[in-house]
PDB file of C-alpha atoms in Angstrom:
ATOM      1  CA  UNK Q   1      20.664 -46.107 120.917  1.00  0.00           C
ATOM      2  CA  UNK Q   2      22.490 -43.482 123.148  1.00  0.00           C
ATOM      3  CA  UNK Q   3      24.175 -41.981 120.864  1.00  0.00           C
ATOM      4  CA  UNK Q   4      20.961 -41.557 118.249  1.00  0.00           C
ATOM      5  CA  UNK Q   5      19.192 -39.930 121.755  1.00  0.00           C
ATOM      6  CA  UNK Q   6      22.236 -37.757 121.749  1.00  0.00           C
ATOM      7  CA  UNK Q   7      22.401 -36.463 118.256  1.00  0.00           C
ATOM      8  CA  UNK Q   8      18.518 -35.569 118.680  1.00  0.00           C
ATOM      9  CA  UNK Q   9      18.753 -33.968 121.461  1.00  0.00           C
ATOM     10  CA  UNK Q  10      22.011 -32.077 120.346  1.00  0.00           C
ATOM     11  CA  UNK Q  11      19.797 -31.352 116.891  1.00  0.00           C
ATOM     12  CA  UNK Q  12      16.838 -29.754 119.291  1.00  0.00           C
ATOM     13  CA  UNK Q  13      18.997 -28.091 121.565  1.00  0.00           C
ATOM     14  CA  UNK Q  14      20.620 -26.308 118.140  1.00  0.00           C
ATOM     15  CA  UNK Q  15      17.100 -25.650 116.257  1.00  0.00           C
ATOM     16  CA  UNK Q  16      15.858 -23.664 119.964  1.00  0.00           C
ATOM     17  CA  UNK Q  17      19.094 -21.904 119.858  1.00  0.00           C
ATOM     18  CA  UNK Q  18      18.403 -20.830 116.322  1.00  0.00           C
ATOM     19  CA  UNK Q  19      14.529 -19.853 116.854  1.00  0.00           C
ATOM     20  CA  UNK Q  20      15.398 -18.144 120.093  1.00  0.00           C
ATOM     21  CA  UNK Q  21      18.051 -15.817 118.485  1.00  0.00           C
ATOM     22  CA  UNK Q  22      15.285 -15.234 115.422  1.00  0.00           C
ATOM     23  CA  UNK Q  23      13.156 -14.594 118.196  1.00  0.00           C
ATOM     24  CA  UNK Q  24      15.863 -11.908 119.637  1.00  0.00           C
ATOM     25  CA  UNK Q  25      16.431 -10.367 116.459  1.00  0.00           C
ATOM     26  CA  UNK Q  26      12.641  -9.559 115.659  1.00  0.00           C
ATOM     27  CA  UNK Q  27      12.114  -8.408 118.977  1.00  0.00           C
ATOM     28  CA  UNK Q  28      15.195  -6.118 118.669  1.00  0.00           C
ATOM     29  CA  UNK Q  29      14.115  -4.915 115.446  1.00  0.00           C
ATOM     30  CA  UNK Q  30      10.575  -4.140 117.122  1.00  0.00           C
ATOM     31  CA  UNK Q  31      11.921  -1.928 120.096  1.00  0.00           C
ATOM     32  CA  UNK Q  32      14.041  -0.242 117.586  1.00  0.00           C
ATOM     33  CA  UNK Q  33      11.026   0.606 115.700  1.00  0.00           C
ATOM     34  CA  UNK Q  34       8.739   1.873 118.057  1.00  0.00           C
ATOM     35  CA  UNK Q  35      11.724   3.890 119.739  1.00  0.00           C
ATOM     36  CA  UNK Q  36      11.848   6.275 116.475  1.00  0.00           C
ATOM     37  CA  UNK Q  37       9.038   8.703 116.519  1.00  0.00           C
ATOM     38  CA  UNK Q  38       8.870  11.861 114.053  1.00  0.00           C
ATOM     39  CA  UNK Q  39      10.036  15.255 114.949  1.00  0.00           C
ATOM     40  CA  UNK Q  40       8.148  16.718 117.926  1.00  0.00           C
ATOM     41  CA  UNK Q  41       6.159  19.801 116.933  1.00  0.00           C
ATOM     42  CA  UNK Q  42       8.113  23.397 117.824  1.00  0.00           C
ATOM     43  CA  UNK Q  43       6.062  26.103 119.554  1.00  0.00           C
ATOM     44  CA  UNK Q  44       8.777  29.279 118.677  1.00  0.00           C
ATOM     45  CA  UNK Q  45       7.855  32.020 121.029  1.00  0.00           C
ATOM     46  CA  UNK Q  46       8.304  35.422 119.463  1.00  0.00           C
ATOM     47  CA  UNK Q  47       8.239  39.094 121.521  1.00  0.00           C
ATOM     48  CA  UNK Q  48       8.132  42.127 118.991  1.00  0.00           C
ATOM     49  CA  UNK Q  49       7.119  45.374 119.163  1.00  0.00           C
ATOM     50  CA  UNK Q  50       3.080  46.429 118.901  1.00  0.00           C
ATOM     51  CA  UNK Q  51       4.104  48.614 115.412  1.00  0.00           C
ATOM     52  CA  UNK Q  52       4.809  44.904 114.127  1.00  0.00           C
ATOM     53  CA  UNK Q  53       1.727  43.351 114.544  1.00  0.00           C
ATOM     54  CA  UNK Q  54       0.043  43.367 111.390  1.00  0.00           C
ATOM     55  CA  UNK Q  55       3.233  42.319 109.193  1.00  0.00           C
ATOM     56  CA  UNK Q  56       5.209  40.155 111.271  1.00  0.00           C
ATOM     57  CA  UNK Q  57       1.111  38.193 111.681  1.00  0.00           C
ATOM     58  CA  UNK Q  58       1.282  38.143 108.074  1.00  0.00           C
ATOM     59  CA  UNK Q  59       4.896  37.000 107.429  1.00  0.00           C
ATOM     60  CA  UNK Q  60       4.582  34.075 110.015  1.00  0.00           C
ATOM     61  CA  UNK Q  61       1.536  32.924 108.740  1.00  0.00           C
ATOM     62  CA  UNK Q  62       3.556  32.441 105.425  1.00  0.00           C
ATOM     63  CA  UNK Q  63       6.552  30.817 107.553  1.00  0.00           C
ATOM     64  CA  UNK Q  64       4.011  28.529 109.103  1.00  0.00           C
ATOM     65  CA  UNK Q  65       2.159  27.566 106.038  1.00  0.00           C
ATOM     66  CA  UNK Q  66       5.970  25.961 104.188  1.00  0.00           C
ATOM     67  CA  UNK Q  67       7.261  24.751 107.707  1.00  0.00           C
ATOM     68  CA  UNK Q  68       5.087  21.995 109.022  1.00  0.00           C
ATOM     69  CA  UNK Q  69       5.263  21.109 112.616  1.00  0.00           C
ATOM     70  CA  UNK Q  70       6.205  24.710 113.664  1.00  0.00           C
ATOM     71  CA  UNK Q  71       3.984  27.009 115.304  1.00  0.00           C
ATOM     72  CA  UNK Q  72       4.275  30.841 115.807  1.00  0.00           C
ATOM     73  CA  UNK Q  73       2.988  32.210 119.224  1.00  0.00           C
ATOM     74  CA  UNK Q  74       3.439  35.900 119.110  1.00  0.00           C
ATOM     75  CA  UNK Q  75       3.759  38.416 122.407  1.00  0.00           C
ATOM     76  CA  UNK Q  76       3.405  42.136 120.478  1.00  0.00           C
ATOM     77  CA  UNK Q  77       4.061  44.839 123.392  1.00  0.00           C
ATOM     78  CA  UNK Q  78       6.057  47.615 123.823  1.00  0.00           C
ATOM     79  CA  UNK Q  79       9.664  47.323 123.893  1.00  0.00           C
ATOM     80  CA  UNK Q  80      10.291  48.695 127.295  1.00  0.00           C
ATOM     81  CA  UNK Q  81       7.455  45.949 128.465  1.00  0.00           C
ATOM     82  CA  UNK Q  82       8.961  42.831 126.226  1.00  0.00           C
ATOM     83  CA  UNK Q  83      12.367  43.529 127.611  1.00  0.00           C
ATOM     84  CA  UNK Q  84      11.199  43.375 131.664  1.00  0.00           C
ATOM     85  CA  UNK Q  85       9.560  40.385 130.592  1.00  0.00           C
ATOM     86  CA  UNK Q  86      12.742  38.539 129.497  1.00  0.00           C
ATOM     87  CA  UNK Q  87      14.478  39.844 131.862  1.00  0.00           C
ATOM     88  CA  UNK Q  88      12.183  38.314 134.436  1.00  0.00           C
ATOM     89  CA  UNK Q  89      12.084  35.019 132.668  1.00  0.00           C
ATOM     90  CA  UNK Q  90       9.636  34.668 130.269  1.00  0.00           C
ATOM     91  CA  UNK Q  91      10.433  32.283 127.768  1.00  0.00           C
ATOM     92  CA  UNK Q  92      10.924  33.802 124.334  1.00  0.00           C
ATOM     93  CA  UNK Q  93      13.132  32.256 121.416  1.00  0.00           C
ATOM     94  CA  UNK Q  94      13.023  35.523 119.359  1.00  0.00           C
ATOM     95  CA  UNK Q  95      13.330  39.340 120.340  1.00  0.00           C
ATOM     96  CA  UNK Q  96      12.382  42.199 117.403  1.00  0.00           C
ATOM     97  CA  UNK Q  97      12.794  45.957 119.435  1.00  0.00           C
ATOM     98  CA  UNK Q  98      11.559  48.698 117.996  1.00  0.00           C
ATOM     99  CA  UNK Q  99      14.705  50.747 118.983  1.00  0.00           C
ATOM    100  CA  UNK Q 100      18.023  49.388 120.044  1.00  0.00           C
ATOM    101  CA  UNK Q 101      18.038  50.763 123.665  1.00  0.00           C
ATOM    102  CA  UNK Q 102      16.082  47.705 124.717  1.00  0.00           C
ATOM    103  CA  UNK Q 103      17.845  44.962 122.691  1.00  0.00           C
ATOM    104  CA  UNK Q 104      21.123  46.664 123.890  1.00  0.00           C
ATOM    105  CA  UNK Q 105      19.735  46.199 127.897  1.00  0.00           C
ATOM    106  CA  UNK Q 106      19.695  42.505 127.379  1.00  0.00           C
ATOM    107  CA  UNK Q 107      22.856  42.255 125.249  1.00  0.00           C
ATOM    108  CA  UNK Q 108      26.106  41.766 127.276  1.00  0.00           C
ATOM    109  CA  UNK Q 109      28.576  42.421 124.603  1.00  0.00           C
ATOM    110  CA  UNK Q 110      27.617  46.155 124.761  1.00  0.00           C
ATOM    111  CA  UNK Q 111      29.283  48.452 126.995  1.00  0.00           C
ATOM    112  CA  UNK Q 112      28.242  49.370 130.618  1.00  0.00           C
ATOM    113  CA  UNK Q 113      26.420  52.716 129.579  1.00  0.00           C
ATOM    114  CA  UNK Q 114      24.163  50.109 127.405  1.00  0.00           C
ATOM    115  CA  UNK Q 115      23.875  47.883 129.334  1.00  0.00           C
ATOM    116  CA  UNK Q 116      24.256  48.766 132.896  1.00  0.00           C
ATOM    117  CA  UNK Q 117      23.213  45.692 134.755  1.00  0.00           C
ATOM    118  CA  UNK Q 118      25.350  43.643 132.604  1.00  0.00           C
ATOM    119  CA  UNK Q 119      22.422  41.714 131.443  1.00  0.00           C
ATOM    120  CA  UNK Q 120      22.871  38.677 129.140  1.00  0.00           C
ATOM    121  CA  UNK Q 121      19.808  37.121 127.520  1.00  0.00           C
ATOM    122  CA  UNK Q 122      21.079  38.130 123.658  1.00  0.00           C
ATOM    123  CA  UNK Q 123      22.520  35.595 121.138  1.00  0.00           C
ATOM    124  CA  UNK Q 124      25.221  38.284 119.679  1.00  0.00           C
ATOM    125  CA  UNK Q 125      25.748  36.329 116.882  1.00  0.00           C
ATOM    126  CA  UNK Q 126      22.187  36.240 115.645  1.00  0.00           C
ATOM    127  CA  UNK Q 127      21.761  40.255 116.104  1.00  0.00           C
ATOM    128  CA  UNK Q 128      20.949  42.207 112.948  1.00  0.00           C
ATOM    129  CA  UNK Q 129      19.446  45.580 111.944  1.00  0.00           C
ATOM    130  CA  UNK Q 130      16.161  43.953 110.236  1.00  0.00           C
ATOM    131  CA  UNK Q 131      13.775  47.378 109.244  1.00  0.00           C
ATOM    132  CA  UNK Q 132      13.580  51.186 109.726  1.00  0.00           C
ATOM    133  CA  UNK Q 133      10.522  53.045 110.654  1.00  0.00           C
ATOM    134  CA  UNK Q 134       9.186  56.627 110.235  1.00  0.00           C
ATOM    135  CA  UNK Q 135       8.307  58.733 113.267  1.00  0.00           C
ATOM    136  CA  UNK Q 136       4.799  60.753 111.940  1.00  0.00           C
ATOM    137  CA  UNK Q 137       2.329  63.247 113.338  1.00  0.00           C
ATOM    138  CA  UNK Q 138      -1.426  62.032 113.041  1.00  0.00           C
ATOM    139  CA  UNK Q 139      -4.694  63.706 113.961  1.00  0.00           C
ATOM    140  CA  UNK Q 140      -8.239  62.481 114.066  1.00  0.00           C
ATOM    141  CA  UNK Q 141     -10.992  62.731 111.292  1.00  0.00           C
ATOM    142  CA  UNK Q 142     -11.047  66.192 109.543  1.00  0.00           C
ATOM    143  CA  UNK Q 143      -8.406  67.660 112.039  1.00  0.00           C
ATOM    144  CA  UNK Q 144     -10.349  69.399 114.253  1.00  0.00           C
ATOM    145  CA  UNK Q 145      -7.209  71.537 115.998  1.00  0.00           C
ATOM    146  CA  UNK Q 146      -6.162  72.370 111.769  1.00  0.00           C
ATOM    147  CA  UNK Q 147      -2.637  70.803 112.683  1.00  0.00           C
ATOM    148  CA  UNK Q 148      -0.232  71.037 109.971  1.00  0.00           C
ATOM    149  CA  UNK Q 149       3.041  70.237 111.101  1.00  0.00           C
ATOM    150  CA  UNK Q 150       5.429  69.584 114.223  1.00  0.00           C
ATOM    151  CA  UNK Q 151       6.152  72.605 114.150  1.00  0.00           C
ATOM    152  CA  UNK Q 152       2.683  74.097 114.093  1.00  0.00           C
ATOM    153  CA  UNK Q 153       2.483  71.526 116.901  1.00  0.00           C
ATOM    154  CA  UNK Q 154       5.209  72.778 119.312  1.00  0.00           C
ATOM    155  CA  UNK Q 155       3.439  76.220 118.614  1.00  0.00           C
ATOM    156  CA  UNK Q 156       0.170  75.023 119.799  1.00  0.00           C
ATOM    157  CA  UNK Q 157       1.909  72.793 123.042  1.00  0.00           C
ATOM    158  CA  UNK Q 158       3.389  76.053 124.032  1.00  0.00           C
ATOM    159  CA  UNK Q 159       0.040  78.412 124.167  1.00  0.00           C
ATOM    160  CA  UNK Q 160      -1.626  75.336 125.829  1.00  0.00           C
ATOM    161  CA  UNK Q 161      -4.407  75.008 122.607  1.00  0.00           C
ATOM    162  CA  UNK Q 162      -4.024  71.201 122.192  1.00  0.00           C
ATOM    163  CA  UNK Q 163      -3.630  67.686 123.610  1.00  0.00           C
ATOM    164  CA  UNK Q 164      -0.746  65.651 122.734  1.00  0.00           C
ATOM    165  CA  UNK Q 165      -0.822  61.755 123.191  1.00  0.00           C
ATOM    166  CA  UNK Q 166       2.848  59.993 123.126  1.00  0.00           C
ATOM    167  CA  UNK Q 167       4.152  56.978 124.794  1.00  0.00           C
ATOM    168  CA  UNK Q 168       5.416  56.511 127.487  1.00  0.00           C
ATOM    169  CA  UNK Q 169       9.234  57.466 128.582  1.00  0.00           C
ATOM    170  CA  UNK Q 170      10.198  53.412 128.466  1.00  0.00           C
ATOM    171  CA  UNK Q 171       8.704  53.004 124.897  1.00  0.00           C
ATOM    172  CA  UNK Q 172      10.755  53.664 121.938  1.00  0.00           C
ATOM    173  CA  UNK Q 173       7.963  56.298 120.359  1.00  0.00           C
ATOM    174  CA  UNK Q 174       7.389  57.870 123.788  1.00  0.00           C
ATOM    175  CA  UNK Q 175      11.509  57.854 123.448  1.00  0.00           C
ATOM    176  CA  UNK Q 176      11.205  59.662 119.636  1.00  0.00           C
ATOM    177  CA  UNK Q 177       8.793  62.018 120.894  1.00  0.00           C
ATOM    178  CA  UNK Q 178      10.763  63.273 123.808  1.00  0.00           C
ATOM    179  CA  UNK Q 179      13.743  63.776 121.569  1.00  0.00           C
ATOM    180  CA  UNK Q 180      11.248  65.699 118.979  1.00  0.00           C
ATOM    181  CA  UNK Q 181       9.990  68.000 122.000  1.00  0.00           C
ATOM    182  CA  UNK Q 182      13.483  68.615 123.019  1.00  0.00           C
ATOM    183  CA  UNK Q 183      14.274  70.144 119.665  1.00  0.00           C
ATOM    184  CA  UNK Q 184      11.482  72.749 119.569  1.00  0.00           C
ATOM    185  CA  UNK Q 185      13.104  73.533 123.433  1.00  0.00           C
ATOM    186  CA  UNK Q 186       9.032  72.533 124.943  1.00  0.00           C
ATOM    187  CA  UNK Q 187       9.048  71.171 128.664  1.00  0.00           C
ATOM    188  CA  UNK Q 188       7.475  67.921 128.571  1.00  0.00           C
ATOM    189  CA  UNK Q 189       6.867  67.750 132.528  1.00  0.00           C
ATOM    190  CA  UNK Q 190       5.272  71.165 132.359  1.00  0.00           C
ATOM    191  CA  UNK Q 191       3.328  70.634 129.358  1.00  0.00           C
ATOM    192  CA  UNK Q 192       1.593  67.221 131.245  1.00  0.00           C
ATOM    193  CA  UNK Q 193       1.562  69.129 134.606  1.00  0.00           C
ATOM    194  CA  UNK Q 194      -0.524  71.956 132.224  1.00  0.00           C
ATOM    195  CA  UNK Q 195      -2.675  68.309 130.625  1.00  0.00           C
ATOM    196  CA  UNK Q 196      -1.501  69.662 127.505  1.00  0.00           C
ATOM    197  CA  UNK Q 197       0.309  66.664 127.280  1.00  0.00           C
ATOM    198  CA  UNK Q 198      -0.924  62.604 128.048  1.00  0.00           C
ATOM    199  CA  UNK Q 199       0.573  59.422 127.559  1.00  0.00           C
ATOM    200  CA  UNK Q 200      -0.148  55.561 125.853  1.00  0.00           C
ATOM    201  CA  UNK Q 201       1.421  52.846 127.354  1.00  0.00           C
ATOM    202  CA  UNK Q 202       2.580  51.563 123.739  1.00  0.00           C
ATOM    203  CA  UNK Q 203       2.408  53.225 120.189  1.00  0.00           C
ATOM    204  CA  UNK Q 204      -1.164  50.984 119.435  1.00  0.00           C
ATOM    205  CA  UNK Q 205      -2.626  52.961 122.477  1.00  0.00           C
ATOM    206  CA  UNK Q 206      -2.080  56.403 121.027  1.00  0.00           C
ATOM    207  CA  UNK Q 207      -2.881  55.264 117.568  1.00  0.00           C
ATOM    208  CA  UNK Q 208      -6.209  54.555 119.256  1.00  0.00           C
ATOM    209  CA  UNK Q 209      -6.735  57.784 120.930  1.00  0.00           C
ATOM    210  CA  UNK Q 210      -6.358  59.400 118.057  1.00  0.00           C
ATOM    211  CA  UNK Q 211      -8.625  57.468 115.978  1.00  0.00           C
ATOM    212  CA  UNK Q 212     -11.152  57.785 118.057  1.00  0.00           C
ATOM    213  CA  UNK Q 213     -11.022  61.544 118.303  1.00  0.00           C
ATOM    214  CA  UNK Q 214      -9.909  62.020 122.383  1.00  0.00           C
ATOM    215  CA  UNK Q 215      -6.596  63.555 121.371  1.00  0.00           C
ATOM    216  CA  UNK Q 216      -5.793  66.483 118.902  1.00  0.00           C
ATOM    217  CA  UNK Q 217      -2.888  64.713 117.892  1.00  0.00           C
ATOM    218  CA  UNK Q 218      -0.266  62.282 118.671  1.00  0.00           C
ATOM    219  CA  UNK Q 219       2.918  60.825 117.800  1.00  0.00           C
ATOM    220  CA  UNK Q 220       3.192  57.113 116.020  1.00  0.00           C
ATOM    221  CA  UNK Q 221       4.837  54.905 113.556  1.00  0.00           C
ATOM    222  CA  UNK Q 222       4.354  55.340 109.707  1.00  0.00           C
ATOM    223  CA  UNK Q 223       3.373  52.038 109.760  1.00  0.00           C
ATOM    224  CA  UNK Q 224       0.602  52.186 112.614  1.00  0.00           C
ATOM    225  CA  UNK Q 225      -0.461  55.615 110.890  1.00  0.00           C
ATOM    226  CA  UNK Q 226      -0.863  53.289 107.541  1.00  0.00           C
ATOM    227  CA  UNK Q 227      -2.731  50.493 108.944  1.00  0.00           C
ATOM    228  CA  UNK Q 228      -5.334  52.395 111.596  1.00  0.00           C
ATOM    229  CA  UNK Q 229      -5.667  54.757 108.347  1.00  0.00           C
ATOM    230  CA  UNK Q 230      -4.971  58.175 110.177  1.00  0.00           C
ATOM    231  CA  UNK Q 231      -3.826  61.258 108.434  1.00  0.00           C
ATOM    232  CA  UNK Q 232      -0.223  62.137 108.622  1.00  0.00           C
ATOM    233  CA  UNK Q 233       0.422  65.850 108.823  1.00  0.00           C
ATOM    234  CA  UNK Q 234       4.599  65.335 109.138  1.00  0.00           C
ATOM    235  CA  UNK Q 235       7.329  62.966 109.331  1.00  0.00           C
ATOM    236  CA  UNK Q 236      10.166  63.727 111.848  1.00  0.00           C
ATOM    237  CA  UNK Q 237      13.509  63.729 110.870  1.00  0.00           C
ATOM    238  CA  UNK Q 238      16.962  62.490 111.417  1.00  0.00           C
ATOM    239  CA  UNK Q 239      17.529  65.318 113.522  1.00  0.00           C
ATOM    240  CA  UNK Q 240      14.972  65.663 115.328  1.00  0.00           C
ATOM    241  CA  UNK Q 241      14.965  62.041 116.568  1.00  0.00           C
ATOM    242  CA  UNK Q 242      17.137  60.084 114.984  1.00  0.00           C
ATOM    243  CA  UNK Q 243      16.729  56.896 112.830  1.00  0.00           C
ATOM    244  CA  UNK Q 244      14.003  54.323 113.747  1.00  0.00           C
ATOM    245  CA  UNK Q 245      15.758  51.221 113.586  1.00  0.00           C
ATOM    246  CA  UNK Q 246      14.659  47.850 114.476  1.00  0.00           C
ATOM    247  CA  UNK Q 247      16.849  45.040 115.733  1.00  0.00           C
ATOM    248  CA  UNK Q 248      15.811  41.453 116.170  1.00  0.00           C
ATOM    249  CA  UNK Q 249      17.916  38.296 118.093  1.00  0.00           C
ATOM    250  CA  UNK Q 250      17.510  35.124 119.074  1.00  0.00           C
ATOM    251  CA  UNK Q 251      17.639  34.770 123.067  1.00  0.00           C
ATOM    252  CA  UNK Q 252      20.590  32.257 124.247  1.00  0.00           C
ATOM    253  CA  UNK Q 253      18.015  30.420 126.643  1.00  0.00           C
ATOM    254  CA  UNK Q 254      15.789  29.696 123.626  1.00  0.00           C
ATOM    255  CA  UNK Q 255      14.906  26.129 123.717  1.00  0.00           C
ATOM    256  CA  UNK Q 256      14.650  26.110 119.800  1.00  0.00           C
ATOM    257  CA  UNK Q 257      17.829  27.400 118.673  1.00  0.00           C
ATOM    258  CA  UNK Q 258      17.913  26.267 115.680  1.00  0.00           C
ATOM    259  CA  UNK Q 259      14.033  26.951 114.877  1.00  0.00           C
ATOM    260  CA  UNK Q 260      14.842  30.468 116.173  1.00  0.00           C
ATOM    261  CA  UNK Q 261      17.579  31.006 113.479  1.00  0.00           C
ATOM    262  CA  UNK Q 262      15.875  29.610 110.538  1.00  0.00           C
ATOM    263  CA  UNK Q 263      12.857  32.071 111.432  1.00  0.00           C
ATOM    264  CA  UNK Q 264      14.937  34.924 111.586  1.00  0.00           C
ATOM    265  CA  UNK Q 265      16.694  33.777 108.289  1.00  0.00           C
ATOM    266  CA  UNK Q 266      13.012  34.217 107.002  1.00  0.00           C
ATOM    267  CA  UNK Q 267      12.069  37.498 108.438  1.00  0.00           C
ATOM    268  CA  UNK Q 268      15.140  38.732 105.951  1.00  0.00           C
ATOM    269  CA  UNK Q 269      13.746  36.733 102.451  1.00  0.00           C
ATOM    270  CA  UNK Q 270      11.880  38.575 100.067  1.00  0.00           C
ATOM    271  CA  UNK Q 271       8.438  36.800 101.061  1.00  0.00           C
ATOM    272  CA  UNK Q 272       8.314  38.412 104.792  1.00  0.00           C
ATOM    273  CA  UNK Q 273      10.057  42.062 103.240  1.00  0.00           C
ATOM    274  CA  UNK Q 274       6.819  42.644 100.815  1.00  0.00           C
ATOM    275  CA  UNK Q 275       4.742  42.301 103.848  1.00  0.00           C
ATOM    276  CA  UNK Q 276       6.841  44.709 105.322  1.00  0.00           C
ATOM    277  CA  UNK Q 277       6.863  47.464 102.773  1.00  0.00           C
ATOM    278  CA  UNK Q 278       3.133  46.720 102.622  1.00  0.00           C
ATOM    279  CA  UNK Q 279       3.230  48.785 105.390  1.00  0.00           C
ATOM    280  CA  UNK Q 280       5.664  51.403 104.956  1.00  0.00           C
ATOM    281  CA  UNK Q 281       8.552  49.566 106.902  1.00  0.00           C
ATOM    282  CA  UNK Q 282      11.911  49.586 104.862  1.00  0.00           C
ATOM    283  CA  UNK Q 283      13.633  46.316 104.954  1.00  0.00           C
ATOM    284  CA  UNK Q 284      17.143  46.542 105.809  1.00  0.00           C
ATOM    285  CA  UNK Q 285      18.485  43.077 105.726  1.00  0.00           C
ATOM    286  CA  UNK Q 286      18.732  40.003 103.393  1.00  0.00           C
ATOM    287  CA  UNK Q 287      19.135  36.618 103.388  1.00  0.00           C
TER     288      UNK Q 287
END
């Protein structure tokens, strides 16, 4: 009698054993489960230059459309502008400068005359040359002043007939434009001390003021010139400003590193180039 009591109980004390480890196992299996949850959705911040907002709009919507879970949230300003920002912290995964002054400010393997403040925000090994612009002359609807030229131009500065509209000195147009005014030998300060000369705080705010007429002329992008549909009278060139060139980076203190790469990656495929030349940029990298 005892010892059938104590097989029985030995058999019960076995089968809970066995239905408590199930029990173990299943509930294992469950945390497992519910622990493993799908990629999180990437918001990749991007800072490029206002000449880029139509195309690099066009070319992320395309990146977007084949890369689900990845959002583009642009920040189009002037270089000068994007580069304080980063500099003062604003998150950004992805720089694109419309001249390499301002990606060289934030890059610390360049050398203390291009850098000075030994600044370090620039993911060296990401850097590449992605387009070149075109520095133009534009004038309003039917060219009131009959401008024909940067050299007709300086002419006009000098006898105090016209307005001028550039950017300003931290913007890489307002930058062009100096160097263009230096080569006819005109005095900026005294030509905007005369008001033959004012100023737009980023290459869309001239193209404006000369679309709408307040300006005689002023001094943009090819590309802006193309998409606000303004006359171009000239095209600067190599000498008299040098080349536009347009660098673009990833920032070391992106969150998204990888995200950051495979975008620029992108930006050098044949999709995002069309939209590009669309405009009149010329692509100068590929994938």
């Amino acid at each position: 009698m005892n010892s059938t009591l104590s097989m029985g109980r030995r058999s019960f004390i076995a089968l809970a054993a066995a239905a408590a480890s199930t029990l173990a196992a299943c509930g294992s299996t469950s945390t497992e489960s519910s622990g493993s949850t799908a990629s999180e959705p990437v918001e990749l911040k991007v800072f490029a230059a206002a000449s880029l907002t139509e195309s690099l709009q066009k070319a992320g919507d395309q990146y977007a459309a084949v890369n689900e879970g990845t959002t583009l949230s642009f920040n189009f300003d002037s270089s000068g502008t994007l580069k304080t920002q980063i500099e003062q912290g604003a998150a950004c995964d992805v720089f694109i400068s419309a001249g390499q002054k301002q990606m060289n400010q934030l890059d610390a393997t360049k050398g203390s005359d291009a850098n000075p403040d030994g600044l370090d925000f620039i993911d060296p090994d990401t850097r590449f040359d992605i387009l070149e612009n075109k520095v133009t002359l534009v004038v309003p609807e039917d060219n009131p002043k009959s401008i024909t030229s940067f050299a007709d131009m300086a002419e006009k500065l000098k006898a105090g007939e016209i307005l001028l509209d550039m950017g300003n000195s931290d913007v890489p147009v307002g930058q062009y434009t100096q160097k263009i005014l230096a080569y006819y030998g005109l005095d900026e300060a005294a030509l905007a001390a005369a008001g033959n000369v004012t100023y737009g705080t980023n290459v869309k705010e001239v193209t404006t003021q000369v679309s709408e007429g307040t300006v005689d002329c002023g001094v943009i992008y090819a590309t802006d010139a193309h998409s606000a549909g303004l006359t171009i009278v000239d095209e600067a060139t190599e000498e008299m400003c040098g080349r536009v060139v347009y660098p673009a980076a990833a920032l070391k203190a992106s969150e998204h590193e990888d995200e950051a790469k495979q975008f620029l990656e992108f930006l050098k495929g044949s999709e995002a180039s069309a939209d590009f030349e669309e405009v009149g940029f010329t692509p100068l990298a590929e994938a």
